[in-house]
PDB file of C-alpha atoms in Angstrom:
ATOM      1  CA  UNK L   1     -13.656 -10.359   6.200  1.00 65.00           C
ATOM      2  CA  UNK L   2     -10.110  -9.243   8.026  1.00 74.00           C
ATOM      3  CA  UNK L   3      -9.935  -5.593   8.128  1.00 90.00           C
ATOM      4  CA  UNK L   4      -7.399  -2.733   9.603  1.00 94.00           C
ATOM      5  CA  UNK L   5      -9.473   0.169  10.899  1.00 95.00           C
ATOM      6  CA  UNK L   6      -7.759   3.747  11.302  1.00 95.00           C
ATOM      7  CA  UNK L   7      -9.652   7.254  11.669  1.00 87.00           C
ATOM      8  CA  UNK L   8      -9.600   9.107   8.633  1.00 82.00           C
ATOM      9  CA  UNK L   9      -8.822  12.461  10.453  1.00 85.00           C
ATOM     10  CA  UNK L  10      -7.664  15.027   9.145  1.00 92.00           C
ATOM     11  CA  UNK L  11      -5.394  15.192  12.206  1.00 96.00           C
ATOM     12  CA  UNK L  12      -4.417  18.770  12.920  1.00 97.00           C
ATOM     13  CA  UNK L  13      -0.886  19.430  15.267  1.00 97.00           C
ATOM     14  CA  UNK L  14       1.137  22.600  16.163  1.00 97.00           C
ATOM     15  CA  UNK L  15       4.497  22.375  14.658  1.00 98.00           C
ATOM     16  CA  UNK L  16       6.848  20.638  17.726  1.00 97.00           C
ATOM     17  CA  UNK L  17       4.001  18.546  18.745  1.00 98.00           C
ATOM     18  CA  UNK L  18       3.283  14.807  19.503  1.00 97.00           C
ATOM     19  CA  UNK L  19       0.736  13.358  16.307  1.00 97.00           C
ATOM     20  CA  UNK L  20      -0.238  10.196  17.482  1.00 97.00           C
ATOM     21  CA  UNK L  21      -1.692   7.741  14.802  1.00 97.00           C
ATOM     22  CA  UNK L  22      -3.730   4.647  15.935  1.00 96.00           C
ATOM     23  CA  UNK L  23      -4.964   1.592  13.704  1.00 96.00           C
ATOM     24  CA  UNK L  24      -7.354  -2.026  14.879  1.00 96.00           C
ATOM     25  CA  UNK L  25      -7.005  -4.859  13.127  1.00 95.00           C
ATOM     26  CA  UNK L  26      -9.625  -8.157  13.202  1.00 93.00           C
ATOM     27  CA  UNK L  27      -7.476 -10.531  12.309  1.00 89.00           C
ATOM     28  CA  UNK L  28      -6.389 -12.104  15.804  1.00 90.00           C
ATOM     29  CA  UNK L  29      -3.426 -14.038  13.961  1.00 88.00           C
ATOM     30  CA  UNK L  30      -1.760 -11.105  12.285  1.00 89.00           C
ATOM     31  CA  UNK L  31       2.298 -11.358  12.399  1.00 89.00           C
ATOM     32  CA  UNK L  32       3.525  -8.316  10.323  1.00 91.00           C
ATOM     33  CA  UNK L  33       2.179  -4.854  10.610  1.00 94.00           C
ATOM     34  CA  UNK L  34       3.263  -1.349   8.136  1.00 96.00           C
ATOM     35  CA  UNK L  35       3.299   1.791   8.740  1.00 97.00           C
ATOM     36  CA  UNK L  36       3.724   4.083   4.835  1.00 97.00           C
ATOM     37  CA  UNK L  37       3.500   7.368   4.762  1.00 97.00           C
ATOM     38  CA  UNK L  38       1.955   9.083   1.314  1.00 97.00           C
ATOM     39  CA  UNK L  39       1.885  12.261   0.422  1.00 97.00           C
ATOM     40  CA  UNK L  40      -0.135  13.418  -1.769  1.00 94.00           C
ATOM     41  CA  UNK L  41      -0.025  12.506  -5.614  1.00 93.00           C
ATOM     42  CA  UNK L  42       3.057   9.934  -4.459  1.00 95.00           C
ATOM     43  CA  UNK L  43       3.060   6.203  -3.919  1.00 96.00           C
ATOM     44  CA  UNK L  44       2.882   4.814  -0.683  1.00 97.00           C
ATOM     45  CA  UNK L  45       6.532   4.249   0.934  1.00 96.00           C
ATOM     46  CA  UNK L  46       7.632   2.595   3.541  1.00 95.00           C
ATOM     47  CA  UNK L  47       7.952   4.505   7.538  1.00 95.00           C
ATOM     48  CA  UNK L  48       8.095   1.159   9.924  1.00 95.00           C
ATOM     49  CA  UNK L  49       7.406  -1.886  10.359  1.00 94.00           C
ATOM     50  CA  UNK L  50       6.901  -4.126  14.122  1.00 95.00           C
ATOM     51  CA  UNK L  51       6.195  -7.409  14.358  1.00 93.00           C
ATOM     52  CA  UNK L  52       5.921  -8.769  17.689  1.00 93.00           C
ATOM     53  CA  UNK L  53       4.833  -6.398  20.994  1.00 95.00           C
ATOM     54  CA  UNK L  54       6.356  -3.554  22.315  1.00 96.00           C
ATOM     55  CA  UNK L  55       7.301  -0.198  20.899  1.00 96.00           C
ATOM     56  CA  UNK L  56       9.872  -0.164  18.362  1.00 97.00           C
ATOM     57  CA  UNK L  57      11.939   4.066  17.659  1.00 97.00           C
ATOM     58  CA  UNK L  58      13.380   4.811  14.559  1.00 96.00           C
ATOM     59  CA  UNK L  59      14.234   8.565  14.804  1.00 97.00           C
ATOM     60  CA  UNK L  60      10.989  10.850  15.313  1.00 97.00           C
ATOM     61  CA  UNK L  61       9.100   7.857  14.854  1.00 98.00           C
ATOM     62  CA  UNK L  62       8.097   4.971  17.413  1.00 98.00           C
ATOM     63  CA  UNK L  63       5.949   2.531  16.309  1.00 97.00           C
ATOM     64  CA  UNK L  64       3.650   0.111  19.199  1.00 97.00           C
ATOM     65  CA  UNK L  65       2.023  -2.913  19.133  1.00 97.00           C
ATOM     66  CA  UNK L  66       0.016  -3.977  21.593  1.00 96.00           C
ATOM     67  CA  UNK L  67      -1.354  -8.072  19.732  1.00 94.00           C
ATOM     68  CA  UNK L  68      -3.492  -8.419  22.647  1.00 95.00           C
ATOM     69  CA  UNK L  69      -6.447  -5.307  21.817  1.00 95.00           C
ATOM     70  CA  UNK L  70      -5.211  -6.121  18.587  1.00 95.00           C
ATOM     71  CA  UNK L  71      -3.210  -2.749  18.434  1.00 95.00           C
ATOM     72  CA  UNK L  72      -0.661  -0.473  16.424  1.00 97.00           C
ATOM     73  CA  UNK L  73       0.199   3.149  16.382  1.00 97.00           C
ATOM     74  CA  UNK L  74       2.943   5.085  15.241  1.00 98.00           C
ATOM     75  CA  UNK L  75       4.384   8.019  17.018  1.00 98.00           C
ATOM     76  CA  UNK L  76       5.944  11.323  15.529  1.00 98.00           C
ATOM     77  CA  UNK L  77       7.713  13.623  17.636  1.00 98.00           C
ATOM     78  CA  UNK L  78       8.538  17.113  16.930  1.00 98.00           C
ATOM     79  CA  UNK L  79       6.451  16.900  14.464  1.00 98.00           C
ATOM     80  CA  UNK L  80       7.093  19.265  10.973  1.00 97.00           C
ATOM     81  CA  UNK L  81       5.620  20.421   8.251  1.00 97.00           C
ATOM     82  CA  UNK L  82       7.115  18.087   5.911  1.00 97.00           C
ATOM     83  CA  UNK L  83       5.079  15.256   8.097  1.00 98.00           C
ATOM     84  CA  UNK L  84       2.114  16.533   6.497  1.00 97.00           C
ATOM     85  CA  UNK L  85       0.257  13.380   4.585  1.00 97.00           C
ATOM     86  CA  UNK L  86      -1.590   9.980   4.619  1.00 96.00           C
ATOM     87  CA  UNK L  87      -0.233   7.522   6.931  1.00 97.00           C
ATOM     88  CA  UNK L  88      -1.115   4.352   5.842  1.00 97.00           C
ATOM     89  CA  UNK L  89      -1.599   0.587   8.691  1.00 97.00           C
ATOM     90  CA  UNK L  90      -1.387  -2.449   7.209  1.00 95.00           C
ATOM     91  CA  UNK L  91      -1.193  -5.366   8.476  1.00 93.00           C
ATOM     92  CA  UNK L  92      -0.964  -8.967   7.017  1.00 88.00           C
ATOM     93  CA  UNK L  93      -3.506 -12.528   8.027  1.00 78.00           C
ATOM     94  CA  UNK L  94      -2.658 -15.162   9.674  1.00 72.00           C
ATOM     95  CA  UNK L  95      -0.966 -18.251   7.281  1.00 70.00           C
ATOM     96  CA  UNK L  96      -0.728 -15.258   4.971  1.00 71.00           C
ATOM     97  CA  UNK L  97       1.963 -12.465   4.049  1.00 71.00           C
ATOM     98  CA  UNK L  98      -0.652 -10.040   2.230  1.00 82.00           C
ATOM     99  CA  UNK L  99      -1.380  -7.555   3.439  1.00 88.00           C
ATOM    100  CA  UNK L 100      -4.555  -5.992   4.014  1.00 91.00           C
ATOM    101  CA  UNK L 101      -4.465  -2.036   4.295  1.00 94.00           C
ATOM    102  CA  UNK L 102      -6.151   0.483   7.176  1.00 95.00           C
ATOM    103  CA  UNK L 103      -7.990   3.560   5.213  1.00 94.00           C
ATOM    104  CA  UNK L 104      -5.283   5.987   5.916  1.00 95.00           C
ATOM    105  CA  UNK L 105      -5.563   9.067   7.915  1.00 96.00           C
ATOM    106  CA  UNK L 106      -4.739  12.342   7.009  1.00 95.00           C
ATOM    107  CA  UNK L 107      -2.119  14.250   9.181  1.00 97.00           C
ATOM    108  CA  UNK L 108      -1.386  17.914   8.814  1.00 97.00           C
ATOM    109  CA  UNK L 109       1.182  19.730  10.506  1.00 97.00           C
ATOM    110  CA  UNK L 110       0.439  23.264  11.367  1.00 97.00           C
ATOM    111  CA  UNK L 111       3.765  25.873  11.467  1.00 95.00           C
TER     112      UNK L 111
ATOM    113  CA  UNK G   1      18.107   2.059  -8.625  1.00 65.00           C
ATOM    114  CA  UNK G   2      14.973   2.741 -10.336  1.00 78.00           C
ATOM    115  CA  UNK G   3      13.297   0.019  -7.863  1.00 94.00           C
ATOM    116  CA  UNK G   4       9.827  -0.105  -9.408  1.00 97.00           C
ATOM    117  CA  UNK G   5       8.920   0.890 -11.908  1.00 97.00           C
ATOM    118  CA  UNK G   6       5.605   1.598 -13.796  1.00 97.00           C
ATOM    119  CA  UNK G   7       3.857   2.890 -17.290  1.00 96.00           C
ATOM    120  CA  UNK G   8       2.518   4.748 -18.566  1.00 97.00           C
ATOM    121  CA  UNK G   9       1.993   7.560 -15.753  1.00 96.00           C
ATOM    122  CA  UNK G  10      -1.614   8.830 -16.819  1.00 97.00           C
ATOM    123  CA  UNK G  11      -3.776   7.467 -19.437  1.00 97.00           C
ATOM    124  CA  UNK G  12      -7.831   7.922 -20.679  1.00 97.00           C
ATOM    125  CA  UNK G  13      -9.282   5.276 -22.062  1.00 97.00           C
ATOM    126  CA  UNK G  14     -12.795   4.841 -23.720  1.00 97.00           C
ATOM    127  CA  UNK G  15     -15.347   2.498 -22.468  1.00 98.00           C
ATOM    128  CA  UNK G  16     -14.849  -0.540 -23.990  1.00 97.00           C
ATOM    129  CA  UNK G  17     -10.812   0.296 -24.615  1.00 97.00           C
ATOM    130  CA  UNK G  18      -8.853  -2.501 -23.784  1.00 97.00           C
ATOM    131  CA  UNK G  19      -5.099  -1.721 -22.076  1.00 96.00           C
ATOM    132  CA  UNK G  20      -2.321  -3.264 -20.638  1.00 97.00           C
ATOM    133  CA  UNK G  21      -0.021  -1.171 -17.289  1.00 98.00           C
ATOM    134  CA  UNK G  22       3.139  -2.024 -17.175  1.00 97.00           C
ATOM    135  CA  UNK G  23       5.180  -2.937 -14.485  1.00 98.00           C
ATOM    136  CA  UNK G  24       9.582  -4.465 -13.596  1.00 97.00           C
ATOM    137  CA  UNK G  25      11.129  -4.337 -10.594  1.00 97.00           C
ATOM    138  CA  UNK G  26      15.120  -4.554 -10.027  1.00 96.00           C
ATOM    139  CA  UNK G  27      15.449  -5.470  -6.634  1.00 95.00           C
ATOM    140  CA  UNK G  28      15.874  -9.081  -7.524  1.00 95.00           C
ATOM    141  CA  UNK G  29      11.897  -9.613  -5.447  1.00 94.00           C
ATOM    142  CA  UNK G  30       9.860 -12.624  -5.507  1.00 93.00           C
ATOM    143  CA  UNK G  31       6.854 -10.941  -5.395  1.00 93.00           C
ATOM    144  CA  UNK G  32       4.822  -8.874  -7.201  1.00 95.00           C
ATOM    145  CA  UNK G  33       1.246  -7.016  -6.725  1.00 96.00           C
ATOM    146  CA  UNK G  34      -1.035  -4.535  -8.167  1.00 97.00           C
ATOM    147  CA  UNK G  35      -2.734  -2.202  -5.732  1.00 97.00           C
ATOM    148  CA  UNK G  36      -5.889   0.173  -7.186  1.00 97.00           C
ATOM    149  CA  UNK G  37      -6.687   3.108  -5.036  1.00 97.00           C
ATOM    150  CA  UNK G  38      -9.772   4.761  -4.661  1.00 94.00           C
ATOM    151  CA  UNK G  39     -11.182   7.441  -2.460  1.00 88.00           C
ATOM    152  CA  UNK G  40     -12.764   6.897   1.433  1.00 82.00           C
ATOM    153  CA  UNK G  41     -11.523   2.935  -0.524  1.00 84.00           C
ATOM    154  CA  UNK G  42      -8.056   2.597   0.363  1.00 87.00           C
ATOM    155  CA  UNK G  43      -5.600  -0.084  -0.995  1.00 94.00           C
ATOM    156  CA  UNK G  44      -6.707  -2.755  -2.228  1.00 94.00           C
ATOM    157  CA  UNK G  45      -5.218  -5.909  -3.683  1.00 94.00           C
ATOM    158  CA  UNK G  46      -5.861  -7.161  -7.484  1.00 96.00           C
ATOM    159  CA  UNK G  47      -3.817 -10.063  -8.220  1.00 96.00           C
ATOM    160  CA  UNK G  48      -0.802 -11.344  -7.097  1.00 94.00           C
ATOM    161  CA  UNK G  49       2.399 -13.447  -7.189  1.00 94.00           C
ATOM    162  CA  UNK G  50       4.277 -14.894  -4.462  1.00 90.00           C
ATOM    163  CA  UNK G  51       7.470 -16.303  -7.886  1.00 90.00           C
ATOM    164  CA  UNK G  52       7.512 -16.651 -10.990  1.00 89.00           C
ATOM    165  CA  UNK G  53       5.332 -18.209 -12.653  1.00 89.00           C
ATOM    166  CA  UNK G  54       2.182 -18.056  -9.945  1.00 92.00           C
ATOM    167  CA  UNK G  55      -0.886 -15.624 -10.209  1.00 95.00           C
ATOM    168  CA  UNK G  56      -3.478 -15.332  -7.719  1.00 94.00           C
ATOM    169  CA  UNK G  57      -7.027 -13.579  -7.247  1.00 94.00           C
ATOM    170  CA  UNK G  58      -6.442 -10.270  -4.722  1.00 92.00           C
ATOM    171  CA  UNK G  59      -9.804  -8.889  -3.415  1.00 91.00           C
ATOM    172  CA  UNK G  60     -10.705  -7.526  -6.025  1.00 95.00           C
ATOM    173  CA  UNK G  61      -9.722  -9.344  -9.249  1.00 97.00           C
ATOM    174  CA  UNK G  62     -12.697  -8.852 -11.727  1.00 96.00           C
ATOM    175  CA  UNK G  63     -12.743  -7.452 -15.256  1.00 96.00           C
ATOM    176  CA  UNK G  64      -8.620  -7.276 -14.643  1.00 98.00           C
ATOM    177  CA  UNK G  65      -6.220 -10.778 -16.165  1.00 97.00           C
ATOM    178  CA  UNK G  66      -2.273 -10.805 -15.495  1.00 98.00           C
ATOM    179  CA  UNK G  67       0.786 -12.195 -16.252  1.00 97.00           C
ATOM    180  CA  UNK G  68       3.644 -12.766 -14.812  1.00 96.00           C
ATOM    181  CA  UNK G  69       6.376 -12.947 -17.504  1.00 89.00           C
ATOM    182  CA  UNK G  70       9.363 -13.517 -15.438  1.00 95.00           C
ATOM    183  CA  UNK G  71      10.730 -12.400 -11.894  1.00 95.00           C
ATOM    184  CA  UNK G  72      10.817  -9.131 -13.132  1.00 96.00           C
ATOM    185  CA  UNK G  73       7.730  -8.246 -14.814  1.00 97.00           C
ATOM    186  CA  UNK G  74       4.883  -8.080 -13.437  1.00 98.00           C
ATOM    187  CA  UNK G  75       1.558  -6.527 -16.368  1.00 98.00           C
ATOM    188  CA  UNK G  76      -1.486  -5.687 -15.379  1.00 98.00           C
ATOM    189  CA  UNK G  77      -4.412  -5.580 -17.978  1.00 98.00           C
ATOM    190  CA  UNK G  78      -8.220  -4.539 -18.608  1.00 97.00           C
ATOM    191  CA  UNK G  79      -9.926  -6.262 -21.585  1.00 94.00           C
ATOM    192  CA  UNK G  80     -12.752  -3.580 -21.369  1.00 96.00           C
ATOM    193  CA  UNK G  81     -12.477  -0.917 -19.965  1.00 97.00           C
ATOM    194  CA  UNK G  82     -15.280   0.271 -17.810  1.00 97.00           C
ATOM    195  CA  UNK G  83     -15.899   3.704 -16.199  1.00 97.00           C
ATOM    196  CA  UNK G  84     -16.151   1.496 -12.900  1.00 96.00           C
ATOM    197  CA  UNK G  85     -11.829   1.007 -12.961  1.00 97.00           C
ATOM    198  CA  UNK G  86     -11.029   4.156 -13.330  1.00 97.00           C
ATOM    199  CA  UNK G  87      -8.424   4.592 -10.649  1.00 97.00           C
ATOM    200  CA  UNK G  88      -5.016   5.067  -9.690  1.00 98.00           C
ATOM    201  CA  UNK G  89      -3.227   1.993  -9.848  1.00 98.00           C
ATOM    202  CA  UNK G  90      -0.053   0.179  -8.114  1.00 98.00           C
ATOM    203  CA  UNK G  91       2.667  -2.032  -8.673  1.00 98.00           C
ATOM    204  CA  UNK G  92       4.415  -3.520  -6.074  1.00 96.00           C
ATOM    205  CA  UNK G  93       6.914  -5.739  -4.719  1.00 95.00           C
ATOM    206  CA  UNK G  94       8.239  -7.667  -1.950  1.00 92.00           C
ATOM    207  CA  UNK G  95      11.184  -9.841  -0.918  1.00 88.00           C
ATOM    208  CA  UNK G  96       8.394 -12.214   0.182  1.00 80.00           C
ATOM    209  CA  UNK G  97       7.906 -13.355   3.564  1.00 77.00           C
ATOM    210  CA  UNK G  98       7.136 -10.744   6.163  1.00 80.00           C
ATOM    211  CA  UNK G  99       9.344  -8.469   3.787  1.00 85.00           C
ATOM    212  CA  UNK G 100       7.424  -4.567   3.268  1.00 89.00           C
ATOM    213  CA  UNK G 101       6.546  -4.068  -0.073  1.00 92.00           C
ATOM    214  CA  UNK G 102       8.556  -1.147  -2.066  1.00 95.00           C
ATOM    215  CA  UNK G 103       5.771   0.539  -4.869  1.00 97.00           C
ATOM    216  CA  UNK G 104       5.658   2.179  -8.300  1.00 97.00           C
ATOM    217  CA  UNK G 105       5.012   5.542  -8.941  1.00 96.00           C
ATOM    218  CA  UNK G 106       1.604   4.594 -10.077  1.00 97.00           C
ATOM    219  CA  UNK G 107      -1.238   5.143 -13.074  1.00 97.00           C
ATOM    220  CA  UNK G 108      -3.500   7.024 -12.800  1.00 97.00           C
ATOM    221  CA  UNK G 109      -6.506   5.686 -15.093  1.00 97.00           C
ATOM    222  CA  UNK G 110      -9.741   7.250 -16.229  1.00 97.00           C
ATOM    223  CA  UNK G 111     -12.264   5.567 -18.138  1.00 97.00           C
ATOM    224  CA  UNK G 112     -15.451   7.420 -20.051  1.00 97.00           C
TER     225      UNK G 112
END
């Protein structure tokens, strides 16, 4: 059974701070990694995708991947109240393009 | 650009009733998916269609059937609804391979 683990939170950070969201996965052969943001009552929307070890930056968002440690993270710099949402980590399995989702981490940015 | 469109947005059923959730995408994607999302359980894959003419079971297929009507449309049918099927259902599509998923707005289903 492929597993994707995230701290459920809530994670509270003050406005302007860096929010750090973490995800571990069980399938060592996983190749593709995604972060989705989901506002309450809305559908998930893609924030970042990352496929190789290292960092990938897009605006205020940085995804970090360490396949040896089976760990992927999302950093949000200069956090804003509008970043308050649940963040879902999603991972493909070895030899498969099906996504397994974590249960999500709820982020609250305090003004 | 509509993306992925789901209907209906809300539905209340009585135990034993049947219904079909409709999904259509206009992004020319090959792959389409049905997920359910429950509190504390995250998103779980019900069925998927890697390409037109094919469908496969996901993690939680029991009690559901699907039809890939054409490249654009992928429907989910509940033949005899049960309270355990109360959930939010999301349809998604992707270009296949490592392409990310694009989600519809969801259907909130309550079975009493």
